[in-house]
Tab-separated table of C-alpha atoms and ligand atoms in Angstrom:
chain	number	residue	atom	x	y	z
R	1	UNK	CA	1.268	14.842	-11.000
R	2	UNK	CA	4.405	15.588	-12.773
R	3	UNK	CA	3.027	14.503	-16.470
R	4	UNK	CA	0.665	16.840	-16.021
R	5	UNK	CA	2.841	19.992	-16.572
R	6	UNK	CA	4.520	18.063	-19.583
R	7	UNK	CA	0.798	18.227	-20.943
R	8	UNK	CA	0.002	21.660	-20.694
R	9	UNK	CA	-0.361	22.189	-24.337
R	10	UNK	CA	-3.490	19.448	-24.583
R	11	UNK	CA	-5.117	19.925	-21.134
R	12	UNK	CA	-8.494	21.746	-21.250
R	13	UNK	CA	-9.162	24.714	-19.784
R	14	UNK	CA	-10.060	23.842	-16.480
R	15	UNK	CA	-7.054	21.793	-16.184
R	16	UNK	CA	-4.323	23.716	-15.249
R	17	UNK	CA	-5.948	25.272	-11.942
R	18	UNK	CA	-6.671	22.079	-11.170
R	19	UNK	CA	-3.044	20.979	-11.822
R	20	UNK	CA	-2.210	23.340	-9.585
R	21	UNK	CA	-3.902	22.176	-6.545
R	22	UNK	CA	-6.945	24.249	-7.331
R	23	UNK	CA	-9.333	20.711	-6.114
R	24	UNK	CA	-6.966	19.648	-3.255
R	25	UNK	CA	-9.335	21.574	-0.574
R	26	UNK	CA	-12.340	19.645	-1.180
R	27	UNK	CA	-10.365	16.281	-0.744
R	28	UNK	CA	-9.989	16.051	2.415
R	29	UNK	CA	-13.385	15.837	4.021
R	30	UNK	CA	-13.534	12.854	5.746
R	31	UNK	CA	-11.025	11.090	4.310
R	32	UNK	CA	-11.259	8.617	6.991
R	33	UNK	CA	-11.930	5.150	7.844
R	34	UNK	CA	-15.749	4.023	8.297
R	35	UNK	CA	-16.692	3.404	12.173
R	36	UNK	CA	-17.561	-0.521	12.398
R	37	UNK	CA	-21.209	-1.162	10.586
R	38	UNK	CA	-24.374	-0.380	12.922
R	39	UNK	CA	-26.043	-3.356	13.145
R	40	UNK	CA	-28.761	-3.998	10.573
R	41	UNK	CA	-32.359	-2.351	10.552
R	42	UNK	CA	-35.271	-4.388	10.041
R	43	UNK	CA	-36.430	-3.440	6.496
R	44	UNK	CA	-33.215	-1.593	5.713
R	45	UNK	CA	-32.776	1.747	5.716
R	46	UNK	CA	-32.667	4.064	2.725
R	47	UNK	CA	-28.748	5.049	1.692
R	48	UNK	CA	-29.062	8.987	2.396
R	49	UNK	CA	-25.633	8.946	1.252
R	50	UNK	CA	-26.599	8.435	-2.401
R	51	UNK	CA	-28.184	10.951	-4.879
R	52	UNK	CA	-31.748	10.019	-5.022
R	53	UNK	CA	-31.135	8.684	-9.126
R	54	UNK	CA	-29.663	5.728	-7.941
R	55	UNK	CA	-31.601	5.448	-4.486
R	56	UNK	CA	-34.600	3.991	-6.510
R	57	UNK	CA	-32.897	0.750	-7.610
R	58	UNK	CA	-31.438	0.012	-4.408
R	59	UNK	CA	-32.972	-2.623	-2.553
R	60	UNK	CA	-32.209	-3.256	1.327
R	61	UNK	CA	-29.580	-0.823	2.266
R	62	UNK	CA	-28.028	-1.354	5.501
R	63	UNK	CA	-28.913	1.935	7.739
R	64	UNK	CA	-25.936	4.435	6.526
R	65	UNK	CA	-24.586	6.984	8.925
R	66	UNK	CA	-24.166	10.041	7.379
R	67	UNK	CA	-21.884	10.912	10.051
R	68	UNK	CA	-18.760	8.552	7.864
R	69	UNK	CA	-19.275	11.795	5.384
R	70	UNK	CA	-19.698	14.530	7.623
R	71	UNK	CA	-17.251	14.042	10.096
R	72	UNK	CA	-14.685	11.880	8.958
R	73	UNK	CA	-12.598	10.676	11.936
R	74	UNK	CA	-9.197	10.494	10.600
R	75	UNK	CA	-7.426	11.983	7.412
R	76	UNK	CA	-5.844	9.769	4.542
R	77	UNK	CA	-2.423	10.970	3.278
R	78	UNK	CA	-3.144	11.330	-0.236
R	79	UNK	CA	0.276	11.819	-1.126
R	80	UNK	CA	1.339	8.767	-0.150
R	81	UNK	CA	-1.669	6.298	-1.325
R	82	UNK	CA	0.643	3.160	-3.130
R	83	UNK	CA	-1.886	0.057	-4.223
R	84	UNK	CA	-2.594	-1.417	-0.874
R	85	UNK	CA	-5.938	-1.945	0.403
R	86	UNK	CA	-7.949	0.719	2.545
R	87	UNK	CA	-11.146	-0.665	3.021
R	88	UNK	CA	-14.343	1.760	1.912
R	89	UNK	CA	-17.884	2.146	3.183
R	90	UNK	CA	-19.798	-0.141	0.560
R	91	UNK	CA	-19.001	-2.918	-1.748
R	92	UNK	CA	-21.757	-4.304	-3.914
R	93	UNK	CA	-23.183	-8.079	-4.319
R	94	UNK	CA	-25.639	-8.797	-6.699
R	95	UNK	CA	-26.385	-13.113	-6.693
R	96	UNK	CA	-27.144	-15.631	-9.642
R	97	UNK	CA	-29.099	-18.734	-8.168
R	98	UNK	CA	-30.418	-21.748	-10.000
R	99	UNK	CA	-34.064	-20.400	-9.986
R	100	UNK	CA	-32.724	-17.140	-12.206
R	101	UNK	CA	-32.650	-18.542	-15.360
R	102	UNK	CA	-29.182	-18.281	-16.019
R	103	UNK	CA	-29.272	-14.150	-15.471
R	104	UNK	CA	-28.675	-11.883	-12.550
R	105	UNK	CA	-31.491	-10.343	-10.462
R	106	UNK	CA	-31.206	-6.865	-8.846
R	107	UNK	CA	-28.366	-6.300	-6.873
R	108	UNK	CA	-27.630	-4.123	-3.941
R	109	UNK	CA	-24.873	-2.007	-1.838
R	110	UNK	CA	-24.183	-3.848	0.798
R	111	UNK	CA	-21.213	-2.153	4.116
R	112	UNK	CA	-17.820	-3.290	3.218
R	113	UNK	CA	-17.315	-6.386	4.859
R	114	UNK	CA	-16.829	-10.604	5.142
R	115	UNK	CA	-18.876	-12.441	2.831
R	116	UNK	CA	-19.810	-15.883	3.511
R	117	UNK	CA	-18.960	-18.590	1.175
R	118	UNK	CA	-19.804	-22.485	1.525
R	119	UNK	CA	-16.191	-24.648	1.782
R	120	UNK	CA	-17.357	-26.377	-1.043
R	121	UNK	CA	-17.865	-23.476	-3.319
R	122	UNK	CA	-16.544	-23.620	-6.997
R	123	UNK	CA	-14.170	-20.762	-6.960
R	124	UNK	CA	-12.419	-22.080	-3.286
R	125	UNK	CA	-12.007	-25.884	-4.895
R	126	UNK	CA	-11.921	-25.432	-8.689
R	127	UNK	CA	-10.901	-21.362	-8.798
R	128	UNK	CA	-14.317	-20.743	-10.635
R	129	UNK	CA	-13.577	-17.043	-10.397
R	130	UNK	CA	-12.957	-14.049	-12.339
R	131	UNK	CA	-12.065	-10.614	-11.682
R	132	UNK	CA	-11.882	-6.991	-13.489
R	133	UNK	CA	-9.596	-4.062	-12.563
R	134	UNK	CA	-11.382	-0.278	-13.132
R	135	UNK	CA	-10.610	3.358	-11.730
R	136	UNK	CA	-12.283	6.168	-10.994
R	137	UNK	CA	-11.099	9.116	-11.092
R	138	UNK	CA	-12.424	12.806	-9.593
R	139	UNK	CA	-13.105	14.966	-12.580
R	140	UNK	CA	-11.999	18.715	-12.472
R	141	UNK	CA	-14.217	20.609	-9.719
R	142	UNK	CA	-15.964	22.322	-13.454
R	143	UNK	CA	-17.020	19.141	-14.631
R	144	UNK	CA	-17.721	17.528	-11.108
R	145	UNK	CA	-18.447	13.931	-10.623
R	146	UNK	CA	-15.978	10.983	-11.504
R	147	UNK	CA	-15.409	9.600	-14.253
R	148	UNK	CA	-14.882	6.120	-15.515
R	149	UNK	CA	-12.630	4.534	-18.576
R	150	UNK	CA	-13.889	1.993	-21.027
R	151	UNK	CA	-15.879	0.586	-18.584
R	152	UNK	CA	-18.477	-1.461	-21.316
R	153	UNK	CA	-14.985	-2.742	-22.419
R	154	UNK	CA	-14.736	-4.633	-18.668
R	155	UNK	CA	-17.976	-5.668	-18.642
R	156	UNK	CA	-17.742	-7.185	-22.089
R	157	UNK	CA	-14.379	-9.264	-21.111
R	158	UNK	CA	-16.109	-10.666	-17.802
R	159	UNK	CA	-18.397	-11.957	-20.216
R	160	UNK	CA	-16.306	-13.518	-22.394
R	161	UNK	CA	-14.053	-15.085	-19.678
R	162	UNK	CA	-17.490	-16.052	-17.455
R	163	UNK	CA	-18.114	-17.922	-21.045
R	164	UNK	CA	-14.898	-19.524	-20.594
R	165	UNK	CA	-15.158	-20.796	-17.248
R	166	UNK	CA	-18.809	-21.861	-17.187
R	167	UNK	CA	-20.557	-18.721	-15.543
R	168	UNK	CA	-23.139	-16.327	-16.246
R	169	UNK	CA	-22.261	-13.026	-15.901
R	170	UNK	CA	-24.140	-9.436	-15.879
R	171	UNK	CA	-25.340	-7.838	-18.902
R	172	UNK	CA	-23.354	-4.494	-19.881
R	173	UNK	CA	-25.537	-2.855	-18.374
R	174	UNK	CA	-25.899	-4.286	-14.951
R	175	UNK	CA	-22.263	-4.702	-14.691
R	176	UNK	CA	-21.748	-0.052	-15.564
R	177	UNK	CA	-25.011	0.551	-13.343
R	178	UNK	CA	-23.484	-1.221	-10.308
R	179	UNK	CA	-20.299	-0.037	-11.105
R	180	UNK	CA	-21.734	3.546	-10.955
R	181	UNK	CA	-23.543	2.417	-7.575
R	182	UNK	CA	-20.184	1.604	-5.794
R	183	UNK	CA	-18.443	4.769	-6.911
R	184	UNK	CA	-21.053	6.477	-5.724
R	185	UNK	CA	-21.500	5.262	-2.247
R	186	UNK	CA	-17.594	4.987	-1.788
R	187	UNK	CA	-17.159	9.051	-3.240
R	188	UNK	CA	-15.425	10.151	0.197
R	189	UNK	CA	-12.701	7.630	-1.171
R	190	UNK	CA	-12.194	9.300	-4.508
R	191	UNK	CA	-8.803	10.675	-4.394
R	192	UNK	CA	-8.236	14.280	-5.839
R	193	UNK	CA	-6.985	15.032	-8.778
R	194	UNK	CA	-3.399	13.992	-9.611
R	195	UNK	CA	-3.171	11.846	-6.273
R	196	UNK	CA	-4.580	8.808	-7.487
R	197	UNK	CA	-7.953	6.848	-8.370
R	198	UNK	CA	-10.562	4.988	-6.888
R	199	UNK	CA	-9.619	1.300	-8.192
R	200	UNK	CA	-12.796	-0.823	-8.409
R	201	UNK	CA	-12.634	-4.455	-8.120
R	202	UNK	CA	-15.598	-6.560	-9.836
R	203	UNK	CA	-15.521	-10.187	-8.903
R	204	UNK	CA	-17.218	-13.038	-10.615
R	205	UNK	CA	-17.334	-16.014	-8.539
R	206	UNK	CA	-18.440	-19.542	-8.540
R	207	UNK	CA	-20.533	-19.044	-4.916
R	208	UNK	CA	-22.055	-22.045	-4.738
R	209	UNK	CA	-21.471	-25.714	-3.216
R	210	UNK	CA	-19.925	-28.324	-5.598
R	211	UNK	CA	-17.929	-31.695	-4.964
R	212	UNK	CA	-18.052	-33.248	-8.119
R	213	UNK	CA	-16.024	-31.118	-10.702
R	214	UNK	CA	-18.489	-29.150	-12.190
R	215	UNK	CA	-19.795	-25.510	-12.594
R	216	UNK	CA	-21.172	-24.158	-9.173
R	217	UNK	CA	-25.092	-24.303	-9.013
R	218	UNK	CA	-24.764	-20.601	-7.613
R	219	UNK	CA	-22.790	-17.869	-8.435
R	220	UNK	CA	-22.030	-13.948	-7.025
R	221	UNK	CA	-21.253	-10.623	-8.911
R	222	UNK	CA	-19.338	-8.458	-6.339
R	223	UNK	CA	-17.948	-4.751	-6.610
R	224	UNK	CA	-15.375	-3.177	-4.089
R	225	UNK	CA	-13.148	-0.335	-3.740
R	226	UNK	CA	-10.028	1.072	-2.694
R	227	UNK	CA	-8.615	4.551	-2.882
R	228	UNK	CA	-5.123	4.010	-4.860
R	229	UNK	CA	-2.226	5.733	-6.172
R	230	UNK	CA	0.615	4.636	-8.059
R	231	UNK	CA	1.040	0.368	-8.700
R	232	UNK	CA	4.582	0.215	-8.605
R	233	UNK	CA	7.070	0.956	-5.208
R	234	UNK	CA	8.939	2.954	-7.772
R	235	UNK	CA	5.706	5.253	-8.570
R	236	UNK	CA	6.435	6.931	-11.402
R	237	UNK	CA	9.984	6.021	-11.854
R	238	UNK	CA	10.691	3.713	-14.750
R	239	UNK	CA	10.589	0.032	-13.280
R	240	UNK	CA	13.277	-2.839	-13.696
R	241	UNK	CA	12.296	-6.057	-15.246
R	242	UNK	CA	13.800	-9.696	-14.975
R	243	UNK	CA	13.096	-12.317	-18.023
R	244	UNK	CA	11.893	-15.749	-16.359
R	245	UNK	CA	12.208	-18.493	-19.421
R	246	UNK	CA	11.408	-21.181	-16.460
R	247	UNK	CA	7.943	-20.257	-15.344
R	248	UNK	CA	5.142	-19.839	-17.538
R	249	UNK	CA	1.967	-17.385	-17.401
R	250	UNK	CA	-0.106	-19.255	-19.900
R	251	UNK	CA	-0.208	-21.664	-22.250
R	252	UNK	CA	-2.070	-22.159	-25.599
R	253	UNK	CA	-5.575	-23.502	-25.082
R	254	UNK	CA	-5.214	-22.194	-21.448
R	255	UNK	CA	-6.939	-19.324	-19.584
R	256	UNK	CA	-4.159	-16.832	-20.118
R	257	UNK	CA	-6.754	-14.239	-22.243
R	258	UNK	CA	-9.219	-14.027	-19.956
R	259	UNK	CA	-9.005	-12.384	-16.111
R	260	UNK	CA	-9.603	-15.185	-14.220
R	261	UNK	CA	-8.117	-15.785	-10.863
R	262	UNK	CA	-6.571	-18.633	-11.396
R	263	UNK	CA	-3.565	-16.738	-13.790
R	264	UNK	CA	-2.358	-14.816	-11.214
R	265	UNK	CA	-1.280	-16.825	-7.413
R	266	UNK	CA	1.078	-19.015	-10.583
R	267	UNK	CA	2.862	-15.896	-10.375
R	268	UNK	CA	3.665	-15.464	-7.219
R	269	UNK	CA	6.714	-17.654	-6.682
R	270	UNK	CA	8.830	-16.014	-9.643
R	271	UNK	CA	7.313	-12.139	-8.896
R	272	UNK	CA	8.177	-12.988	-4.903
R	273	UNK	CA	11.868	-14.173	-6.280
R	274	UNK	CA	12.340	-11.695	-8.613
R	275	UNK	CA	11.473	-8.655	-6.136
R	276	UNK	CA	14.119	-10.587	-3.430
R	277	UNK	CA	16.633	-10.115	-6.199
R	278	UNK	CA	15.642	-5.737	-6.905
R	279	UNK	CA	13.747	-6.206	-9.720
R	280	UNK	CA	10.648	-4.216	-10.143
R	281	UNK	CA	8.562	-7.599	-11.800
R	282	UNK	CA	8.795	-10.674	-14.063
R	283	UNK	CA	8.325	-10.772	-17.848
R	284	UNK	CA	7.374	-14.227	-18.720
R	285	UNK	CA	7.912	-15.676	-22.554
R	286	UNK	CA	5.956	-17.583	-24.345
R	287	UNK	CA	5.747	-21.642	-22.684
R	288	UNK	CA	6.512	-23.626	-26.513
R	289	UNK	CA	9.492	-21.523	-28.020
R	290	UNK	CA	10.374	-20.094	-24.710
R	291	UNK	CA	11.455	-17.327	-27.009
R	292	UNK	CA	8.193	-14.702	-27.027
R	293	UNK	CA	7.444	-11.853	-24.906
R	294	UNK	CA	4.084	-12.545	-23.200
R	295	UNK	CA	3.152	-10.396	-20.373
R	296	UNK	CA	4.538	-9.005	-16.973
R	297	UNK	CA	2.282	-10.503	-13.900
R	298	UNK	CA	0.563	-7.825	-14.062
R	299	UNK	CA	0.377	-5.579	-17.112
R	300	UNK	CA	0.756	-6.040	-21.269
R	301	UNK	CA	4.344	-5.207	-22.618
R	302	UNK	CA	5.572	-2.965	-25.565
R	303	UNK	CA	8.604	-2.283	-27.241
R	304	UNK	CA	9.305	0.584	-29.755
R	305	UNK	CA	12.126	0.834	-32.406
R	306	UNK	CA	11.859	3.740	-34.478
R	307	UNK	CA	8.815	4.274	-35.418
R	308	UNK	CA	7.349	1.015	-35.120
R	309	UNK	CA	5.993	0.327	-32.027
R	310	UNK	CA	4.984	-3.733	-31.747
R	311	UNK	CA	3.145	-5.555	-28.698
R	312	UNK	CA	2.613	-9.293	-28.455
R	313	UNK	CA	-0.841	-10.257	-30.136
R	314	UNK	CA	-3.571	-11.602	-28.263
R	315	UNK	CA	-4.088	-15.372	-29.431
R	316	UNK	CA	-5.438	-16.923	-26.076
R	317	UNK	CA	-2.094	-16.446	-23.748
R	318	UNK	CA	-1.700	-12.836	-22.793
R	319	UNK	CA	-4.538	-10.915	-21.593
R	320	UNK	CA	-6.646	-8.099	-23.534
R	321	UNK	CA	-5.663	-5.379	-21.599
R	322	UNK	CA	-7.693	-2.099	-22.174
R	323	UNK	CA	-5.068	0.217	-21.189
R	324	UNK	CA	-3.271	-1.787	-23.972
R	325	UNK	CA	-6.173	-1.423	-26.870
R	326	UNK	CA	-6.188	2.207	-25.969
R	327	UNK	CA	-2.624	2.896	-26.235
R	328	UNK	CA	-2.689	1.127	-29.568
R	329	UNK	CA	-4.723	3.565	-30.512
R	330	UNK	CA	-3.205	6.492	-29.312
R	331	UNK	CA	-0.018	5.556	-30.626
R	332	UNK	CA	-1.171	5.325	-33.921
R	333	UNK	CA	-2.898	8.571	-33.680
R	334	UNK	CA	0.781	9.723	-33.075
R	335	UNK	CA	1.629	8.261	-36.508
R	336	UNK	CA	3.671	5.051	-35.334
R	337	UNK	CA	2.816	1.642	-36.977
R	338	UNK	CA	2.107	-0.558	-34.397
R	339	UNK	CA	2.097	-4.218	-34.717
R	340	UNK	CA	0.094	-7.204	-32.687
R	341	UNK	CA	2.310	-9.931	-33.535
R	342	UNK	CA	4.860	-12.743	-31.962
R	343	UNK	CA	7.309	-10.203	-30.612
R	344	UNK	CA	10.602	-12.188	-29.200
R	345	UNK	CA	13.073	-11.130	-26.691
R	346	UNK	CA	15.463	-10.397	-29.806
R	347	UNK	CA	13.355	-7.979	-30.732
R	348	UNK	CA	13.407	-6.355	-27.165
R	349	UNK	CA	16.745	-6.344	-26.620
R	350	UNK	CA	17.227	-4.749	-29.829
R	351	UNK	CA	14.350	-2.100	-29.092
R	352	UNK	CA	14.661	1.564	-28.165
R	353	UNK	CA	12.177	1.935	-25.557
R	354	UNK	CA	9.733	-0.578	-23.611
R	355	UNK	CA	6.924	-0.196	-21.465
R	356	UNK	CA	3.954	-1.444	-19.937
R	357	UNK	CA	0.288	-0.822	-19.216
R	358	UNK	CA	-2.624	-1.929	-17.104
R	359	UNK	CA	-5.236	-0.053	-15.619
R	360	UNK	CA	-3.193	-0.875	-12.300
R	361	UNK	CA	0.226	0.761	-14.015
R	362	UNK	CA	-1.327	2.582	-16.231
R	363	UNK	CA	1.904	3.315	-18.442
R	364	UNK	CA	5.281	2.315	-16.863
R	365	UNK	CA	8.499	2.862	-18.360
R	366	UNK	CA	10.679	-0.450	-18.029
R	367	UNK	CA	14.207	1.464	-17.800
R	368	UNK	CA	16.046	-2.479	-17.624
R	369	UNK	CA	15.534	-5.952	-18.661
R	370	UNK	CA	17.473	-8.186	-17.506
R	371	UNK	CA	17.609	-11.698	-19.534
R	372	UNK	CA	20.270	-14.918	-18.598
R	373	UNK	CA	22.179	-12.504	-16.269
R	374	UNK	CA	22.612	-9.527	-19.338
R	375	UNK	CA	20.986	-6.404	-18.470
R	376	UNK	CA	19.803	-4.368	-21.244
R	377	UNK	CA	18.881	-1.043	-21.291
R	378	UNK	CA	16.355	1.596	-22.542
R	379	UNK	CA	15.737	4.976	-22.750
R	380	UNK	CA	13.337	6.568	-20.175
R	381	UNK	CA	12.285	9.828	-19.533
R	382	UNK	CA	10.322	13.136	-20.713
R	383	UNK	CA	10.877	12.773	-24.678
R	384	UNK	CA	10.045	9.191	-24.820
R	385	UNK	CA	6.403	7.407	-26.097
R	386	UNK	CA	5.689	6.093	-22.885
R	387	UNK	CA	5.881	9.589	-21.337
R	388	UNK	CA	3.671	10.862	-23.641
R	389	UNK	CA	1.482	7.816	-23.810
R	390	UNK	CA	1.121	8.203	-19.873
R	391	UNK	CA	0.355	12.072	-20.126
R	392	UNK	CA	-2.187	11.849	-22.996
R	393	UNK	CA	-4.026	8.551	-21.034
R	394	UNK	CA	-4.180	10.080	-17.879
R	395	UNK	CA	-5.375	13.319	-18.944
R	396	UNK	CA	-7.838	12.076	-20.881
R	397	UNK	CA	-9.334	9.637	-17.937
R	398	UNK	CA	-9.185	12.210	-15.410
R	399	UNK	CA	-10.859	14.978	-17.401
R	400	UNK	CA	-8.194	17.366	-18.109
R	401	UNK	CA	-8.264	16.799	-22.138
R	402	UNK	CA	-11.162	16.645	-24.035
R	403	UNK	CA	-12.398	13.005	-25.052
R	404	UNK	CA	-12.893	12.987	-28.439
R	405	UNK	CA	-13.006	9.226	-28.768
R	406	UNK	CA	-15.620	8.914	-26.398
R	407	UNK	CA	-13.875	6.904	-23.688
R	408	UNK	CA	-14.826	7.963	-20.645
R	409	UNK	CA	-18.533	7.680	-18.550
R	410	UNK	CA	-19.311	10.251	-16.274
R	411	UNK	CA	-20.860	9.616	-12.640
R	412	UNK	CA	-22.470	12.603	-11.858
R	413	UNK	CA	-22.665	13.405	-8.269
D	1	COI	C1	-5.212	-4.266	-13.040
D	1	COI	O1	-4.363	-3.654	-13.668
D	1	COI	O2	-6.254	-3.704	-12.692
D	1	COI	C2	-5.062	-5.666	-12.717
D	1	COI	O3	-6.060	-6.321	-12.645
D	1	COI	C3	-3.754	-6.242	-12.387
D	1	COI	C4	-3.699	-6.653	-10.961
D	1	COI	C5	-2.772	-7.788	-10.787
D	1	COI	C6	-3.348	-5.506	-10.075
């Protein structure tokens, strides 16, 4: 990973071997796709696959083969993972009916697969649905395990947007333990170091049948997985963005803070014309003045001028990223003021530098925005915020600098 060289001077010790391809060897075993799922054994069998810690709280495992570890069957290319979906072993469901009280049972790891969901479920007729975006990443072959970012932080936003659309949701708790459970049982998938992350999707959905618009009597907690590398075509490469000041995101008193499903297919018809014009994504402004920055479909925005590096605030219409509260931080720590506030597209097009993040993009540089037809430009490249930003982020979730804010969760092996 190119930042990492760039970072030499904060990486622990441990890091540079691994840097260097020191892990790469231990990647590649059975890097391959799972044969179709044996059919189920009465009783369930006992995951073999999984350290015997988290064995004990899993109910009715399908029979695994330990022959998907072993053996493999195929190689993935590492080098070129992008964000597409390759399917994993195991995904994990854990169901909220009526009779619960309002809280989640047990759930259990379940083989990757279809789930079955009534036509007249709330989240296919009312989008009753929610979603959360993690990694994990392999930690340096010293440390072993994976290692997770802010992942209480995830679990404490499903909450608040399951408030928001009528849902329960896990506890804190639940949510990290079965988070743990799916890296876990998906750990052949965990890309080495510096090729990419296992991204973790956590669904909330409204599961159960409704006609009448109204919260689903039933609802289901899922967890799946995909081995991923960089978000962008572009990878690294700073990314070119087109202002839309037609088509809105959010709107006050909407659902634009919290991740639920329903803020993202709106999207699709400016991202789909933006990309047919060569532009990386859309950055949407605010739906009233039609004069704020917002968000890009999928990531917060920044711009920095001097020292003063300024984002646009959360107030209920751009979402709460965590890659974006931690880069607050971490620019700050650098001594820039940073300021939350109504940030307009004056103010970017009057900026030095600009970037986003996301756990998906981590920290792009935007090299060009262009607004009404005028493209403006911004500097990229090794001496810029968002260069160091990226470095100091990714070293820290991947193990290679030491955590001294107490980010990260371990998943031991
Ligand atoms: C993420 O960054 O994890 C997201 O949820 C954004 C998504 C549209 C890829």
């Amino acid at each position: 990973m190119a930042a990492l060289s760039s970072a030499k001077g904060a990486l622990l010790p441990w890091a540079r071997s691994a840097a260097h391809g020191g892990l790469l060897a231990r990647v590649l075993v059975g890097g391959a796709m799972p044969p179709p799922p044996p059919p189920p054994t009465a009783g369930g069998g006992r995951c073999s696959l999984l350290p015997r810690r988290w064995q004990s709280s899993l109910p009715q495992l399908d029979h695994v083969d330990r022959s998907d570890e072993e053996s493999g069957g195929g190689e993935i290319d590492w080098d070129s993972l992008g964000f597409g979906l390759t399917p994993t072993d195991y995904m994990y469901v854990m169901r909220c009916s009526p009779e619960d009280g309002g809280g989640f049972p047990r759930g259990e790891l379940r083989r990757y697969g279809n789930i079955e969901l009534s036509p007249s479920s709330g989240v296919l007729n009312y989008a009753q649905g929610l979603f959360e975006g993690m990694k994990a990443y392999r930690r340096p072959e010293q440390a072993g395990g994976y290692s997770l970012f802010r992942p209480e932080e995830n679990a404490r936003r499903m909450q608040h947007g399951a408030d928001r659309m009528c849902m329960p949701a896990p506890s804190v708790e639940q949510f990290v333990d079965a988070v743990k459970q799916t890296v876990l049982a998906n750990r052949r998938w965990v890309p080495p170091q510096g090729k990419g992350a296992l991204y973790l999707r956590p669904l909330l959905m409204g599961s159960g049948p409704i006609l009448g618009l109204a919260p689903a009597p039933e609802y289901t907690f899922l967890i799946y997985a995909a081995p991923v590398g960089n978000y962008f075509k572009e990878g690294l490469a700073p990314i070119n963005l087109v202002v839309d000041d037609e088509f809105h995101r959010a709107m006050p008193g909407g659902t634009g803070g919290v991740k639920t499903i329903a803020n993202y297919a709106p999207v699709l018809r400016a991202q789909m014309d933006a990309k047919s014009k060569g532009f990386t994504d859309v950055l949407y402004l605010d739906s009233v003045h039609k004069r704020y920055l917002e968000e890009v479909s999928s990531c917060n925005v920044f711009v920095v001028k001097g020292g003063v590096v300024a984002t646009p605030a959360t107030r209920g219409t751009i979402l709460p990223g965590i890659t974006r509260k931690s880069v607050v931080e971490l620019a700050m720590d650098r001594g820039y003021k940073v300021e939350e506030r109504l940030v307009s597209i004056d103010d970017l097009i009057d900026a030095d530098e600009v970037f986003c993040t996301g756990t998906a993009v981590v920290v792009a540089p935007v090299s060009t925005v262009t607004y009404r037809g005028k493209r403006h430009e911004f500097r990229t490249g090794p001496d810029t915020l968002a260069q160091e930003l990226y470095t100091t982020l990714t070293s820290i979730q991947m193990g290679l600098a030491e955590d001294t804010k107490g980010w990260t969760v371990a998943v031991e092996d």
